[in-house]
XYZ file of C-alpha atoms in Angstrom:
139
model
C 35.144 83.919 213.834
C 36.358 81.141 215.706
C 37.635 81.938 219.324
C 41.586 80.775 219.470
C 44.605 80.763 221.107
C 47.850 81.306 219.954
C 50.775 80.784 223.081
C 53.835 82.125 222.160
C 56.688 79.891 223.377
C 60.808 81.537 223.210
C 63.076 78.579 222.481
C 66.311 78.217 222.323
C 66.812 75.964 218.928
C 63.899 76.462 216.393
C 64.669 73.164 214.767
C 65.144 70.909 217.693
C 61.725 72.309 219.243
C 59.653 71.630 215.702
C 61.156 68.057 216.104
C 59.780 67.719 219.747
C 56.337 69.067 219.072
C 55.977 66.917 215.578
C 56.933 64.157 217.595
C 54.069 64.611 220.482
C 51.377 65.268 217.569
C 51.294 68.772 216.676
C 51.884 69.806 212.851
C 53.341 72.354 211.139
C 51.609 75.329 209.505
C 54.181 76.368 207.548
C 52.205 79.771 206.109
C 53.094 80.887 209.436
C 56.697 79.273 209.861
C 59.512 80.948 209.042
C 63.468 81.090 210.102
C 62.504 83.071 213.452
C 58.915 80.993 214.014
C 57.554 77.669 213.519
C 53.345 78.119 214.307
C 52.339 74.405 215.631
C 48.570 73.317 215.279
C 46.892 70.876 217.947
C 43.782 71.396 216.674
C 41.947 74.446 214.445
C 41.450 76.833 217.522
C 45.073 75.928 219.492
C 48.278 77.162 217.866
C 51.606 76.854 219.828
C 54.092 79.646 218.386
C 57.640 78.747 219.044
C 59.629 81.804 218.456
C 64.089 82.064 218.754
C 64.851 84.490 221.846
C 65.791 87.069 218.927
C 61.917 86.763 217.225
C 60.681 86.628 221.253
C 62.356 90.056 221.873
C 60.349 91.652 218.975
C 57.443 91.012 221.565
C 58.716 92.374 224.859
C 61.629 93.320 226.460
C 60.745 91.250 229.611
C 63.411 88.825 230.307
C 63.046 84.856 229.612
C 62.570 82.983 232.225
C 65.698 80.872 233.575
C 65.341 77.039 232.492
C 64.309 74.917 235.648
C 61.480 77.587 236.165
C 58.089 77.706 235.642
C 56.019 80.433 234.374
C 52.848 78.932 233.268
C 52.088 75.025 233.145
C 49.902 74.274 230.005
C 47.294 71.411 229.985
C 46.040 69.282 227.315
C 42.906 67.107 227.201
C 43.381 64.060 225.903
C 41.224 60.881 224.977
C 42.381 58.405 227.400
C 45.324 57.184 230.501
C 46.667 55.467 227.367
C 46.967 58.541 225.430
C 48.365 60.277 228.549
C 50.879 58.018 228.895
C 51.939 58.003 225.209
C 51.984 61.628 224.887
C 54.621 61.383 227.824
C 56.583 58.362 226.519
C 56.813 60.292 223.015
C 58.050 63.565 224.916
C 60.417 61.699 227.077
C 62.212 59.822 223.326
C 62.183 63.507 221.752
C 64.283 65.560 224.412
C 61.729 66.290 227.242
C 61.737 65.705 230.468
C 58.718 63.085 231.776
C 56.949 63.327 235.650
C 58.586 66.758 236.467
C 55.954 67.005 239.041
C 54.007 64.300 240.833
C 51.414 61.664 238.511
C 48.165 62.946 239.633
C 45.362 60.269 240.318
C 42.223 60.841 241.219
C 40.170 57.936 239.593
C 37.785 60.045 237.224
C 41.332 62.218 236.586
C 44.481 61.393 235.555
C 47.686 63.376 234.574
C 51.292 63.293 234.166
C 53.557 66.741 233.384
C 56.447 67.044 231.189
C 58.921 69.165 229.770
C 60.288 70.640 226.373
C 63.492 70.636 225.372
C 63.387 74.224 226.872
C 61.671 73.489 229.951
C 58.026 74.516 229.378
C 55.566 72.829 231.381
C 52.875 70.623 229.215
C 50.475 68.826 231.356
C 48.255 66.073 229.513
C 45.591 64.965 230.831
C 42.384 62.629 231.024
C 39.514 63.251 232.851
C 36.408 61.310 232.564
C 33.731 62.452 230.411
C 30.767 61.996 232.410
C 32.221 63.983 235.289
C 33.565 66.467 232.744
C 30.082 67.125 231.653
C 28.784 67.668 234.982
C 26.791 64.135 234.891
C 28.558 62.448 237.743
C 29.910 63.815 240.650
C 34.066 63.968 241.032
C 33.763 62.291 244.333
């Protein structure tokens, strides 16, 4: 079996968070979407769950976090600074927030953060294939 990830997400409007993560590239699987759930694909091993506070609770009783916090700050590899920036340009039109924390630029690495609509922390990012591979240095 394929090793994946599911991250469960609580939001606070179902709908409005399918819109945001349609708009940034992720699709629907709706065999797993439901009135409580939508399951969002970025690719066949990463799955982004967004689940109402109610459907979150069925998890654990451990509180939500309060919005302008940060609990975790999820990266995603992408093909290019181009496709950095878009991602963030198509996050900032759809209800996030864009360069919550500082651009980073290192030359073989670039990367921008954003927000949801409910203030999780998405971080794509480029970094140069050659130095991701181990083939040339970082420095």
């Amino acid at each position: 079996m394929t090793r994946m990830i599911f991250v469960n997400l609580p939001v606070a409007d179902l709908g409005r968070a399918r819109r945001f993560y349609e708009a940034v590239g992720f699709t629907n699987e709706p065999r797993f979407t439901d009135e409580t759930a939508a399951a969002m694909v970025w690719s066949e091993a990463i799955y982004v769950m967004l689940l109402t506070h109610q459907k979150w609770a069925s998890f654990t009783d451990r509180p939500i976090p309060a919005a302008g916090s940060s609990e975790v700050a999820l990266a995603l590899a992408l093909d290019g600074r181009d496709a950095v920036d878009a991602f963030v340009e198509l996050a900032g039109a759809n209800g996030g927030l864009v360069d919550v924390n500082p651009v980073q630029d290192h030359g073989f690495m670039y990367g921008r953060d954003v927000t949801d609509p409910d203030g999780h922390v998405w971080g794509p990012f480029w970094m140069d294939p050659m130095v991701a591979s181990g083939d040339t240095p970082s420095i």
